[in-house]
Amino acid sequence: MKGLFITFEGAEGCGKSTQVELLARQLRALGHRVRTLREPGGTSIGEEIRHTLKHSQHNQAMTAEAELLLMNASRAQLVRETIRPALAAGEIVLCDRFYDSTTAYQGYGRQLDLNVVRTVIEIAVGDTRPDLTLLLTVPSEVGERRRAARQASLPFLRDRMEEADKSFFERVARGYEAIAAAEPERVRAVDSSGSLESVCLKIWPFVQPQLPKIGRW
Ligand code: TMP
């Protein structure tokens, strides 16, 4: 039996995490079994890796290559420990970020060789690929404002990823545009600058046609 795999992507402050939860609620109300996950993280091992990548006091000197491998170590664990078994059991898996984040952040943002990035992703995911990817977009000023508000609300929680400069986040945004252009069937862009409800309403028409796939052998 096969479930459905939907990933959410976008820059910091695009509202992904909230939309993951809202969609999960909507799908559960229709009787579906839904699993929500996040990357990096989602497993005990992955959450330790997430801490190393983002908040550890010892991560200042992390190289782009180490970052690429750690993101994908977390992913390799999540795919095998959780995503594949959940899909095999016919669940809907909603993941807050997946491999497009690696292409956008480590490929375009950190400017690592895109072929190397692709190879590492392949090792991590094999043939476990999303059925649908929702790319939430906000104008960069909105994203920056939301990012600053989040940092201000958690003043003691340093996040190494958010310490990058403006040009890094501009390259990430260009990366996401390139990903969406390369795979328009899978990757659907949704403007997420409006209210939570309006964004939900824009997401649903992309999700609904996927539902008949569930349970197909
Ligand atoms: P978030 O959970 O708040 O979105 O934080 C995750 C951070 O990690 C975010 O800055 C994006 C970054 N990231 C990568 O750089 N590459 C990846 O492959 C993933 C999954 C996340």
JSON list of C-alpha atoms and ligand atoms in Angstrom, two decimals:
[
{"chain": "A", "resi": 1, "resn": "MET", "atom": "CA", "xyz": [0.00, 0.00, 0.00]},
{"chain": "A", "resi": 2, "resn": "LYS", "atom": "CA", "xyz": [1.22, 3.47, -0.73]},
{"chain": "A", "resi": 3, "resn": "GLY", "atom": "CA", "xyz": [0.66, 6.71, 1.13]},
{"chain": "A", "resi": 4, "resn": "LEU", "atom": "CA", "xyz": [1.19, 10.25, 0.00]},
{"chain": "A", "resi": 5, "resn": "PHE", "atom": "CA", "xyz": [4.30, 12.34, 0.51]},
{"chain": "A", "resi": 6, "resn": "ILE", "atom": "CA", "xyz": [3.96, 16.14, 0.56]},
{"chain": "A", "resi": 7, "resn": "THR", "atom": "CA", "xyz": [6.82, 18.49, 1.36]},
{"chain": "A", "resi": 8, "resn": "PHE", "atom": "CA", "xyz": [6.76, 22.18, 2.25]},
{"chain": "A", "resi": 9, "resn": "GLU", "atom": "CA", "xyz": [9.56, 24.50, 1.22]},
{"chain": "A", "resi": 10, "resn": "GLY", "atom": "CA", "xyz": [10.43, 28.17, 1.38]},
{"chain": "A", "resi": 11, "resn": "ALA", "atom": "CA", "xyz": [12.62, 30.78, 2.99]},
{"chain": "A", "resi": 12, "resn": "GLU", "atom": "CA", "xyz": [12.67, 31.57, 6.72]},
{"chain": "A", "resi": 13, "resn": "GLY", "atom": "CA", "xyz": [9.52, 33.41, 7.72]},
{"chain": "A", "resi": 14, "resn": "CYS", "atom": "CA", "xyz": [7.34, 32.05, 4.90]},
{"chain": "A", "resi": 15, "resn": "GLY", "atom": "CA", "xyz": [4.93, 30.38, 7.37]},
{"chain": "A", "resi": 16, "resn": "LYS", "atom": "CA", "xyz": [5.59, 26.75, 6.40]},
{"chain": "A", "resi": 17, "resn": "SER", "atom": "CA", "xyz": [5.38, 25.22, 9.84]},
{"chain": "A", "resi": 18, "resn": "THR", "atom": "CA", "xyz": [1.95, 26.71, 10.54]},
{"chain": "A", "resi": 19, "resn": "GLN", "atom": "CA", "xyz": [0.62, 25.59, 7.16]},
{"chain": "A", "resi": 20, "resn": "VAL", "atom": "CA", "xyz": [1.91, 22.04, 7.77]},
{"chain": "A", "resi": 21, "resn": "GLU", "atom": "CA", "xyz": [-0.12, 21.91, 10.99]},
{"chain": "A", "resi": 22, "resn": "LEU", "atom": "CA", "xyz": [-3.23, 23.43, 9.38]},
{"chain": "A", "resi": 23, "resn": "LEU", "atom": "CA", "xyz": [-3.14, 20.99, 6.47]},
{"chain": "A", "resi": 24, "resn": "ALA", "atom": "CA", "xyz": [-2.60, 18.07, 8.85]},
{"chain": "A", "resi": 25, "resn": "ARG", "atom": "CA", "xyz": [-5.69, 19.12, 10.80]},
{"chain": "A", "resi": 26, "resn": "GLN", "atom": "CA", "xyz": [-7.75, 19.42, 7.61]},
{"chain": "A", "resi": 27, "resn": "LEU", "atom": "CA", "xyz": [-6.67, 15.98, 6.36]},
{"chain": "A", "resi": 28, "resn": "ARG", "atom": "CA", "xyz": [-7.24, 14.31, 9.74]},
{"chain": "A", "resi": 29, "resn": "ALA", "atom": "CA", "xyz": [-10.74, 15.78, 9.80]},
{"chain": "A", "resi": 30, "resn": "LEU", "atom": "CA", "xyz": [-11.35, 13.88, 6.54]},
{"chain": "A", "resi": 31, "resn": "GLY", "atom": "CA", "xyz": [-10.24, 10.66, 8.24]},
{"chain": "A", "resi": 32, "resn": "HIS", "atom": "CA", "xyz": [-6.70, 10.38, 6.85]},
{"chain": "A", "resi": 33, "resn": "ARG", "atom": "CA", "xyz": [-3.76, 9.17, 8.93]},
{"chain": "A", "resi": 34, "resn": "VAL", "atom": "CA", "xyz": [-1.25, 12.01, 8.82]},
{"chain": "A", "resi": 35, "resn": "ARG", "atom": "CA", "xyz": [2.34, 12.21, 10.04]},
{"chain": "A", "resi": 36, "resn": "THR", "atom": "CA", "xyz": [4.03, 15.62, 10.36]},
{"chain": "A", "resi": 37, "resn": "LEU", "atom": "CA", "xyz": [7.82, 15.78, 10.30]},
{"chain": "A", "resi": 38, "resn": "ARG", "atom": "CA", "xyz": [10.53, 18.40, 10.03]},
{"chain": "A", "resi": 39, "resn": "GLU", "atom": "CA", "xyz": [14.02, 18.61, 8.59]},
{"chain": "A", "resi": 40, "resn": "PRO", "atom": "CA", "xyz": [16.67, 18.68, 9.75]},
{"chain": "A", "resi": 41, "resn": "GLY", "atom": "CA", "xyz": [15.30, 16.52, 12.56]},
{"chain": "A", "resi": 42, "resn": "GLY", "atom": "CA", "xyz": [12.24, 14.32, 12.85]},
{"chain": "A", "resi": 43, "resn": "THR", "atom": "CA", "xyz": [14.06, 11.40, 14.53]},
{"chain": "A", "resi": 44, "resn": "SER", "atom": "CA", "xyz": [16.10, 11.28, 17.76]},
{"chain": "A", "resi": 45, "resn": "ILE", "atom": "CA", "xyz": [19.31, 11.17, 15.73]},
{"chain": "A", "resi": 46, "resn": "GLY", "atom": "CA", "xyz": [18.06, 13.89, 13.39]},
{"chain": "A", "resi": 47, "resn": "GLU", "atom": "CA", "xyz": [17.13, 16.21, 16.27]},
{"chain": "A", "resi": 48, "resn": "GLU", "atom": "CA", "xyz": [20.67, 15.90, 17.66]},
{"chain": "A", "resi": 49, "resn": "ILE", "atom": "CA", "xyz": [22.03, 16.74, 14.21]},
{"chain": "A", "resi": 50, "resn": "ARG", "atom": "CA", "xyz": [19.60, 19.69, 14.02]},
{"chain": "A", "resi": 51, "resn": "HIS", "atom": "CA", "xyz": [20.99, 21.02, 17.30]},
{"chain": "A", "resi": 52, "resn": "THR", "atom": "CA", "xyz": [24.54, 20.72, 15.95]},
{"chain": "A", "resi": 53, "resn": "LEU", "atom": "CA", "xyz": [23.59, 22.52, 12.74]},
{"chain": "A", "resi": 54, "resn": "LYS", "atom": "CA", "xyz": [21.60, 25.34, 14.29]},
{"chain": "A", "resi": 55, "resn": "HIS", "atom": "CA", "xyz": [22.03, 25.97, 18.01]},
{"chain": "A", "resi": 56, "resn": "SER", "atom": "CA", "xyz": [25.17, 24.27, 19.35]},
{"chain": "A", "resi": 57, "resn": "GLN", "atom": "CA", "xyz": [27.75, 26.57, 20.94]},
{"chain": "A", "resi": 58, "resn": "HIS", "atom": "CA", "xyz": [30.43, 24.68, 19.01]},
{"chain": "A", "resi": 59, "resn": "ASN", "atom": "CA", "xyz": [29.13, 25.10, 15.45]},
{"chain": "A", "resi": 60, "resn": "GLN", "atom": "CA", "xyz": [30.63, 28.49, 14.45]},
{"chain": "A", "resi": 61, "resn": "ALA", "atom": "CA", "xyz": [33.39, 26.98, 12.31]},
{"chain": "A", "resi": 62, "resn": "MET", "atom": "CA", "xyz": [31.17, 24.53, 10.41]},
{"chain": "A", "resi": 63, "resn": "THR", "atom": "CA", "xyz": [32.13, 24.27, 6.75]},
{"chain": "A", "resi": 64, "resn": "ALA", "atom": "CA", "xyz": [29.59, 24.22, 3.92]},
{"chain": "A", "resi": 65, "resn": "GLU", "atom": "CA", "xyz": [30.60, 20.63, 3.12]},
{"chain": "A", "resi": 66, "resn": "ALA", "atom": "CA", "xyz": [30.02, 19.49, 6.71]},
{"chain": "A", "resi": 67, "resn": "GLU", "atom": "CA", "xyz": [26.66, 21.29, 6.63]},
{"chain": "A", "resi": 68, "resn": "LEU", "atom": "CA", "xyz": [25.69, 19.47, 3.41]},
{"chain": "A", "resi": 69, "resn": "LEU", "atom": "CA", "xyz": [26.59, 16.08, 4.87]},
{"chain": "A", "resi": 70, "resn": "LEU", "atom": "CA", "xyz": [24.89, 16.68, 8.23]},
{"chain": "A", "resi": 71, "resn": "MET", "atom": "CA", "xyz": [21.65, 17.84, 6.58]},
{"chain": "A", "resi": 72, "resn": "ASN", "atom": "CA", "xyz": [21.69, 14.64, 4.55]},
{"chain": "A", "resi": 73, "resn": "ALA", "atom": "CA", "xyz": [22.69, 12.40, 7.45]},
{"chain": "A", "resi": 74, "resn": "SER", "atom": "CA", "xyz": [19.57, 13.60, 9.23]},
{"chain": "A", "resi": 75, "resn": "ARG", "atom": "CA", "xyz": [17.56, 12.98, 6.03]},
{"chain": "A", "resi": 76, "resn": "ALA", "atom": "CA", "xyz": [18.95, 9.48, 5.44]},
{"chain": "A", "resi": 77, "resn": "GLN", "atom": "CA", "xyz": [17.83, 8.53, 8.96]},
{"chain": "A", "resi": 78, "resn": "LEU", "atom": "CA", "xyz": [14.38, 10.12, 8.61]},
{"chain": "A", "resi": 79, "resn": "VAL", "atom": "CA", "xyz": [13.72, 8.46, 5.25]},
{"chain": "A", "resi": 80, "resn": "ARG", "atom": "CA", "xyz": [14.53, 4.96, 6.49]},
{"chain": "A", "resi": 81, "resn": "GLU", "atom": "CA", "xyz": [13.33, 5.18, 10.09]},
{"chain": "A", "resi": 82, "resn": "THR", "atom": "CA", "xyz": [10.07, 7.04, 9.51]},
{"chain": "A", "resi": 83, "resn": "ILE", "atom": "CA", "xyz": [9.06, 8.17, 6.01]},
{"chain": "A", "resi": 84, "resn": "ARG", "atom": "CA", "xyz": [9.29, 4.83, 4.17]},
{"chain": "A", "resi": 85, "resn": "PRO", "atom": "CA", "xyz": [7.45, 2.84, 6.88]},
{"chain": "A", "resi": 86, "resn": "ALA", "atom": "CA", "xyz": [4.74, 5.53, 7.11]},
{"chain": "A", "resi": 87, "resn": "LEU", "atom": "CA", "xyz": [4.21, 5.60, 3.34]},
{"chain": "A", "resi": 88, "resn": "ALA", "atom": "CA", "xyz": [4.21, 1.80, 3.21]},
{"chain": "A", "resi": 89, "resn": "ALA", "atom": "CA", "xyz": [1.41, 1.87, 5.82]},
{"chain": "A", "resi": 90, "resn": "GLY", "atom": "CA", "xyz": [-0.65, 4.22, 3.64]},
{"chain": "A", "resi": 91, "resn": "GLU", "atom": "CA", "xyz": [-0.16, 7.37, 5.72]},
{"chain": "A", "resi": 92, "resn": "ILE", "atom": "CA", "xyz": [0.05, 10.93, 4.46]},
{"chain": "A", "resi": 93, "resn": "VAL", "atom": "CA", "xyz": [3.48, 12.32, 5.34]},
{"chain": "A", "resi": 94, "resn": "LEU", "atom": "CA", "xyz": [3.81, 16.10, 5.55]},
{"chain": "A", "resi": 95, "resn": "CYS", "atom": "CA", "xyz": [7.41, 17.20, 5.84]},
{"chain": "A", "resi": 96, "resn": "ASP", "atom": "CA", "xyz": [8.52, 20.73, 6.76]},
{"chain": "A", "resi": 97, "resn": "ARG", "atom": "CA", "xyz": [11.47, 20.92, 4.31]},
{"chain": "A", "resi": 98, "resn": "PHE", "atom": "CA", "xyz": [13.10, 18.08, 2.35]},
{"chain": "A", "resi": 99, "resn": "TYR", "atom": "CA", "xyz": [15.81, 17.84, -0.29]},
{"chain": "A", "resi": 100, "resn": "ASP", "atom": "CA", "xyz": [14.87, 21.01, -2.17]},
{"chain": "A", "resi": 101, "resn": "SER", "atom": "CA", "xyz": [16.14, 22.88, 0.91]},
{"chain": "A", "resi": 102, "resn": "THR", "atom": "CA", "xyz": [19.55, 21.31, 0.33]},
{"chain": "A", "resi": 103, "resn": "THR", "atom": "CA", "xyz": [19.58, 22.37, -3.32]},
{"chain": "A", "resi": 104, "resn": "ALA", "atom": "CA", "xyz": [18.47, 25.90, -2.40]},
{"chain": "A", "resi": 105, "resn": "TYR", "atom": "CA", "xyz": [20.61, 26.45, 0.74]},
{"chain": "A", "resi": 106, "resn": "GLN", "atom": "CA", "xyz": [23.75, 24.35, 0.23]},
{"chain": "A", "resi": 107, "resn": "GLY", "atom": "CA", "xyz": [23.70, 24.44, -3.60]},
{"chain": "A", "resi": 108, "resn": "TYR", "atom": "CA", "xyz": [22.60, 28.00, -4.37]},
{"chain": "A", "resi": 109, "resn": "GLY", "atom": "CA", "xyz": [23.12, 29.65, -0.95]},
{"chain": "A", "resi": 110, "resn": "ARG", "atom": "CA", "xyz": [26.51, 28.18, 0.00]},
{"chain": "A", "resi": 111, "resn": "GLN", "atom": "CA", "xyz": [27.42, 27.76, -3.69]},
{"chain": "A", "resi": 112, "resn": "LEU", "atom": "CA", "xyz": [28.51, 24.12, -3.49]},
{"chain": "A", "resi": 113, "resn": "ASP", "atom": "CA", "xyz": [28.74, 22.24, -6.78]},
{"chain": "A", "resi": 114, "resn": "LEU", "atom": "CA", "xyz": [25.17, 21.32, -7.76]},
{"chain": "A", "resi": 115, "resn": "ASN", "atom": "CA", "xyz": [26.23, 17.92, -9.08]},
{"chain": "A", "resi": 116, "resn": "VAL", "atom": "CA", "xyz": [27.87, 17.04, -5.76]},
{"chain": "A", "resi": 117, "resn": "VAL", "atom": "CA", "xyz": [24.76, 18.25, -3.94]},
{"chain": "A", "resi": 118, "resn": "ARG", "atom": "CA", "xyz": [22.55, 16.08, -6.18]},
{"chain": "A", "resi": 119, "resn": "THR", "atom": "CA", "xyz": [24.73, 13.01, -5.55]},
{"chain": "A", "resi": 120, "resn": "VAL", "atom": "CA", "xyz": [24.62, 13.44, -1.78]},
{"chain": "A", "resi": 121, "resn": "ILE", "atom": "CA", "xyz": [20.82, 13.88, -1.90]},
{"chain": "A", "resi": 122, "resn": "GLU", "atom": "CA", "xyz": [20.52, 10.67, -3.93]},
{"chain": "A", "resi": 123, "resn": "ILE", "atom": "CA", "xyz": [22.45, 8.76, -1.27]},
{"chain": "A", "resi": 124, "resn": "ALA", "atom": "CA", "xyz": [20.14, 10.15, 1.42]},
{"chain": "A", "resi": 125, "resn": "VAL", "atom": "CA", "xyz": [16.77, 9.59, -0.26]},
{"chain": "A", "resi": 126, "resn": "GLY", "atom": "CA", "xyz": [17.17, 6.90, -2.93]},
{"chain": "A", "resi": 127, "resn": "ASP", "atom": "CA", "xyz": [13.82, 6.68, -4.68]},
{"chain": "A", "resi": 128, "resn": "THR", "atom": "CA", "xyz": [11.82, 8.29, -1.86]},
{"chain": "A", "resi": 129, "resn": "ARG", "atom": "CA", "xyz": [10.60, 11.43, -3.62]},
{"chain": "A", "resi": 130, "resn": "PRO", "atom": "CA", "xyz": [7.73, 13.79, -2.79]},
{"chain": "A", "resi": 131, "resn": "ASP", "atom": "CA", "xyz": [4.45, 13.46, -4.71]},
{"chain": "A", "resi": 132, "resn": "LEU", "atom": "CA", "xyz": [3.89, 17.17, -4.24]},
{"chain": "A", "resi": 133, "resn": "THR", "atom": "CA", "xyz": [6.02, 20.06, -2.99]},
{"chain": "A", "resi": 134, "resn": "LEU", "atom": "CA", "xyz": [4.40, 23.30, -1.86]},
{"chain": "A", "resi": 135, "resn": "LEU", "atom": "CA", "xyz": [6.80, 26.21, -2.19]},
{"chain": "A", "resi": 136, "resn": "LEU", "atom": "CA", "xyz": [5.59, 29.05, 0.02]},
{"chain": "A", "resi": 137, "resn": "THR", "atom": "CA", "xyz": [6.78, 32.44, -1.15]},
{"chain": "A", "resi": 138, "resn": "VAL", "atom": "CA", "xyz": [6.81, 35.80, 0.59]},
{"chain": "A", "resi": 139, "resn": "PRO", "atom": "CA", "xyz": [8.41, 39.07, -0.50]},
{"chain": "A", "resi": 140, "resn": "SER", "atom": "CA", "xyz": [11.91, 39.17, 1.03]},
{"chain": "A", "resi": 141, "resn": "GLU", "atom": "CA", "xyz": [11.03, 42.15, 3.34]},
{"chain": "A", "resi": 142, "resn": "VAL", "atom": "CA", "xyz": [8.16, 40.12, 4.86]},
{"chain": "A", "resi": 143, "resn": "GLY", "atom": "CA", "xyz": [10.44, 37.11, 5.39]},
{"chain": "A", "resi": 144, "resn": "GLU", "atom": "CA", "xyz": [13.12, 39.30, 6.98]},
{"chain": "A", "resi": 145, "resn": "ARG", "atom": "CA", "xyz": [10.60, 40.97, 9.27]},
{"chain": "A", "resi": 146, "resn": "ARG", "atom": "CA", "xyz": [9.21, 37.60, 10.43]},
{"chain": "A", "resi": 147, "resn": "ARG", "atom": "CA", "xyz": [12.73, 36.23, 10.90]},
{"chain": "A", "resi": 148, "resn": "ALA", "atom": "CA", "xyz": [13.74, 39.25, 13.01]},
{"chain": "A", "resi": 149, "resn": "ALA", "atom": "CA", "xyz": [10.55, 38.93, 15.11]},
{"chain": "A", "resi": 150, "resn": "ARG", "atom": "CA", "xyz": [11.29, 35.26, 15.74]},
{"chain": "A", "resi": 151, "resn": "GLN", "atom": "CA", "xyz": [14.87, 36.02, 16.78]},
{"chain": "A", "resi": 152, "resn": "ALA", "atom": "CA", "xyz": [13.66, 38.79, 19.09]},
{"chain": "A", "resi": 153, "resn": "SER", "atom": "CA", "xyz": [11.17, 36.44, 20.73]},
{"chain": "A", "resi": 154, "resn": "LEU", "atom": "CA", "xyz": [13.90, 33.85, 21.40]},
{"chain": "A", "resi": 155, "resn": "PRO", "atom": "CA", "xyz": [16.91, 36.06, 22.28]},
{"chain": "A", "resi": 156, "resn": "PHE", "atom": "CA", "xyz": [18.91, 33.25, 23.92]},
{"chain": "A", "resi": 157, "resn": "LEU", "atom": "CA", "xyz": [18.43, 30.73, 21.10]},
{"chain": "A", "resi": 158, "resn": "ARG", "atom": "CA", "xyz": [21.18, 31.46, 18.57]},
{"chain": "A", "resi": 159, "resn": "ASP", "atom": "CA", "xyz": [20.55, 29.99, 15.07]},
{"chain": "A", "resi": 160, "resn": "ARG", "atom": "CA", "xyz": [23.68, 29.60, 12.95]},
{"chain": "A", "resi": 161, "resn": "MET", "atom": "CA", "xyz": [21.64, 29.25, 9.74]},
{"chain": "A", "resi": 162, "resn": "GLU", "atom": "CA", "xyz": [20.00, 32.64, 10.28]},
{"chain": "A", "resi": 163, "resn": "GLU", "atom": "CA", "xyz": [23.35, 34.38, 10.74]},
{"chain": "A", "resi": 164, "resn": "ALA", "atom": "CA", "xyz": [24.04, 34.31, 6.98]},
{"chain": "A", "resi": 165, "resn": "ASP", "atom": "CA", "xyz": [24.00, 37.63, 5.13]},
{"chain": "A", "resi": 166, "resn": "LYS", "atom": "CA", "xyz": [21.34, 39.07, 2.86]},
{"chain": "A", "resi": 167, "resn": "SER", "atom": "CA", "xyz": [23.01, 37.93, -0.36]},
{"chain": "A", "resi": 168, "resn": "PHE", "atom": "CA", "xyz": [22.90, 34.32, 0.91]},
{"chain": "A", "resi": 169, "resn": "PHE", "atom": "CA", "xyz": [19.12, 34.50, 1.33]},
{"chain": "A", "resi": 170, "resn": "GLU", "atom": "CA", "xyz": [18.78, 36.14, -2.10]},
{"chain": "A", "resi": 171, "resn": "ARG", "atom": "CA", "xyz": [20.67, 33.23, -3.65]},
{"chain": "A", "resi": 172, "resn": "VAL", "atom": "CA", "xyz": [18.44, 30.77, -1.74]},
{"chain": "A", "resi": 173, "resn": "ALA", "atom": "CA", "xyz": [15.35, 32.51, -3.18]},
{"chain": "A", "resi": 174, "resn": "ARG", "atom": "CA", "xyz": [16.84, 32.25, -6.69]},
{"chain": "A", "resi": 175, "resn": "GLY", "atom": "CA", "xyz": [17.53, 28.58, -6.03]},
{"chain": "A", "resi": 176, "resn": "TYR", "atom": "CA", "xyz": [13.92, 27.94, -5.17]},
{"chain": "A", "resi": 177, "resn": "GLU", "atom": "CA", "xyz": [12.81, 29.74, -8.35]},
{"chain": "A", "resi": 178, "resn": "ALA", "atom": "CA", "xyz": [15.10, 27.49, -10.39]},
{"chain": "A", "resi": 179, "resn": "ILE", "atom": "CA", "xyz": [13.78, 24.34, -8.66]},
{"chain": "A", "resi": 180, "resn": "ALA", "atom": "CA", "xyz": [10.16, 25.35, -9.32]},
{"chain": "A", "resi": 181, "resn": "ALA", "atom": "CA", "xyz": [10.92, 26.13, -12.96]},
{"chain": "A", "resi": 182, "resn": "ALA", "atom": "CA", "xyz": [12.67, 22.77, -13.45]},
{"chain": "A", "resi": 183, "resn": "GLU", "atom": "CA", "xyz": [9.85, 20.65, -11.98]},
{"chain": "A", "resi": 184, "resn": "PRO", "atom": "CA", "xyz": [6.58, 22.53, -12.44]},
{"chain": "A", "resi": 185, "resn": "GLU", "atom": "CA", "xyz": [4.42, 19.39, -12.05]},
{"chain": "A", "resi": 186, "resn": "ARG", "atom": "CA", "xyz": [5.79, 18.54, -8.61]},
{"chain": "A", "resi": 187, "resn": "VAL", "atom": "CA", "xyz": [6.64, 21.97, -7.21]},
{"chain": "A", "resi": 188, "resn": "ARG", "atom": "CA", "xyz": [3.73, 24.38, -6.77]},
{"chain": "A", "resi": 189, "resn": "ALA", "atom": "CA", "xyz": [4.40, 27.93, -5.66]},
{"chain": "A", "resi": 190, "resn": "VAL", "atom": "CA", "xyz": [1.92, 29.53, -3.26]},
{"chain": "A", "resi": 191, "resn": "ASP", "atom": "CA", "xyz": [2.07, 33.19, -2.26]},
{"chain": "A", "resi": 192, "resn": "SER", "atom": "CA", "xyz": [1.97, 33.05, 1.52]},
{"chain": "A", "resi": 193, "resn": "SER", "atom": "CA", "xyz": [1.95, 36.75, 2.34]},
{"chain": "A", "resi": 194, "resn": "GLY", "atom": "CA", "xyz": [-1.81, 36.80, 3.09]},
{"chain": "A", "resi": 195, "resn": "SER", "atom": "CA", "xyz": [-3.79, 35.54, 6.10]},
{"chain": "A", "resi": 196, "resn": "LEU", "atom": "CA", "xyz": [-3.36, 31.96, 7.33]},
{"chain": "A", "resi": 197, "resn": "GLU", "atom": "CA", "xyz": [-6.83, 31.07, 6.04]},
{"chain": "A", "resi": 198, "resn": "SER", "atom": "CA", "xyz": [-6.20, 32.53, 2.58]},
{"chain": "A", "resi": 199, "resn": "VAL", "atom": "CA", "xyz": [-2.95, 30.56, 2.26]},
{"chain": "A", "resi": 200, "resn": "CYS", "atom": "CA", "xyz": [-4.77, 27.37, 3.33]},
{"chain": "A", "resi": 201, "resn": "LEU", "atom": "CA", "xyz": [-7.35, 27.97, 0.63]},
{"chain": "A", "resi": 202, "resn": "LYS", "atom": "CA", "xyz": [-4.62, 28.36, -2.00]},
{"chain": "A", "resi": 203, "resn": "ILE", "atom": "CA", "xyz": [-2.89, 25.14, -0.90]},
{"chain": "A", "resi": 204, "resn": "TRP", "atom": "CA", "xyz": [-5.94, 22.88, -0.93]},
{"chain": "A", "resi": 205, "resn": "PRO", "atom": "CA", "xyz": [-6.50, 22.78, -4.74]},
{"chain": "A", "resi": 206, "resn": "PHE", "atom": "CA", "xyz": [-2.99, 21.32, -5.11]},
{"chain": "A", "resi": 207, "resn": "VAL", "atom": "CA", "xyz": [-3.49, 18.73, -2.37]},
{"chain": "A", "resi": 208, "resn": "GLN", "atom": "CA", "xyz": [-6.98, 17.48, -3.18]},
{"chain": "A", "resi": 209, "resn": "PRO", "atom": "CA", "xyz": [-6.12, 15.91, -6.59]},
{"chain": "A", "resi": 210, "resn": "GLN", "atom": "CA", "xyz": [-3.37, 13.90, -4.89]},
{"chain": "A", "resi": 211, "resn": "LEU", "atom": "CA", "xyz": [-5.69, 12.15, -2.43]},
{"chain": "A", "resi": 212, "resn": "PRO", "atom": "CA", "xyz": [-6.92, 9.42, -4.81]},
{"chain": "A", "resi": 213, "resn": "LYS", "atom": "CA", "xyz": [-3.32, 8.15, -4.97]},
{"chain": "A", "resi": 214, "resn": "ILE", "atom": "CA", "xyz": [-3.56, 6.89, -1.40]},
{"chain": "A", "resi": 215, "resn": "GLY", "atom": "CA", "xyz": [-3.90, 3.18, -1.11]},
{"chain": "A", "resi": 216, "resn": "ARG", "atom": "CA", "xyz": [-2.93, 2.48, -4.69]},
{"chain": "A", "resi": 217, "resn": "TRP", "atom": "CA", "xyz": [-0.79, -0.66, -4.99]},
{"chain": "B", "resi": 1, "resn": "TMP", "atom": "P1", "xyz": [13.67, 25.71, 10.11]},
{"chain": "B", "resi": 1, "resn": "TMP", "atom": "O1", "xyz": [13.24, 24.37, 10.62]},
{"chain": "B", "resi": 1, "resn": "TMP", "atom": "O2", "xyz": [13.38, 26.81, 11.09]},
{"chain": "B", "resi": 1, "resn": "TMP", "atom": "O3", "xyz": [13.18, 25.99, 8.73]},
{"chain": "B", "resi": 1, "resn": "TMP", "atom": "O4", "xyz": [15.26, 25.67, 10.08]},
{"chain": "B", "resi": 1, "resn": "TMP", "atom": "C1", "xyz": [15.96, 24.81, 9.26]},
{"chain": "B", "resi": 1, "resn": "TMP", "atom": "C2", "xyz": [17.15, 25.54, 8.71]},
{"chain": "B", "resi": 1, "resn": "TMP", "atom": "O5", "xyz": [17.99, 24.62, 8.03]},
{"chain": "B", "resi": 1, "resn": "TMP", "atom": "C3", "xyz": [16.78, 26.61, 7.70]},
{"chain": "B", "resi": 1, "resn": "TMP", "atom": "O6", "xyz": [17.66, 27.70, 7.84]},
{"chain": "B", "resi": 1, "resn": "TMP", "atom": "C4", "xyz": [17.03, 25.94, 6.37]},
{"chain": "B", "resi": 1, "resn": "TMP", "atom": "C5", "xyz": [18.16, 25.02, 6.68]},
{"chain": "B", "resi": 1, "resn": "TMP", "atom": "N1", "xyz": [18.26, 23.81, 5.85]},
{"chain": "B", "resi": 1, "resn": "TMP", "atom": "C6", "xyz": [19.30, 23.71, 4.95]},
{"chain": "B", "resi": 1, "resn": "TMP", "atom": "O7", "xyz": [20.12, 24.62, 4.85]},
{"chain": "B", "resi": 1, "resn": "TMP", "atom": "N2", "xyz": [19.39, 22.58, 4.18]},
{"chain": "B", "resi": 1, "resn": "TMP", "atom": "C7", "xyz": [18.52, 21.53, 4.30]},
{"chain": "B", "resi": 1, "resn": "TMP", "atom": "O8", "xyz": [18.64, 20.53, 3.60]},
{"chain": "B", "resi": 1, "resn": "TMP", "atom": "C8", "xyz": [17.44, 21.66, 5.26]},
{"chain": "B", "resi": 1, "resn": "TMP", "atom": "C9", "xyz": [16.46, 20.55, 5.41]},
{"chain": "B", "resi": 1, "resn": "TMP", "atom": "C10", "xyz": [17.35, 22.81, 6.00]}
]
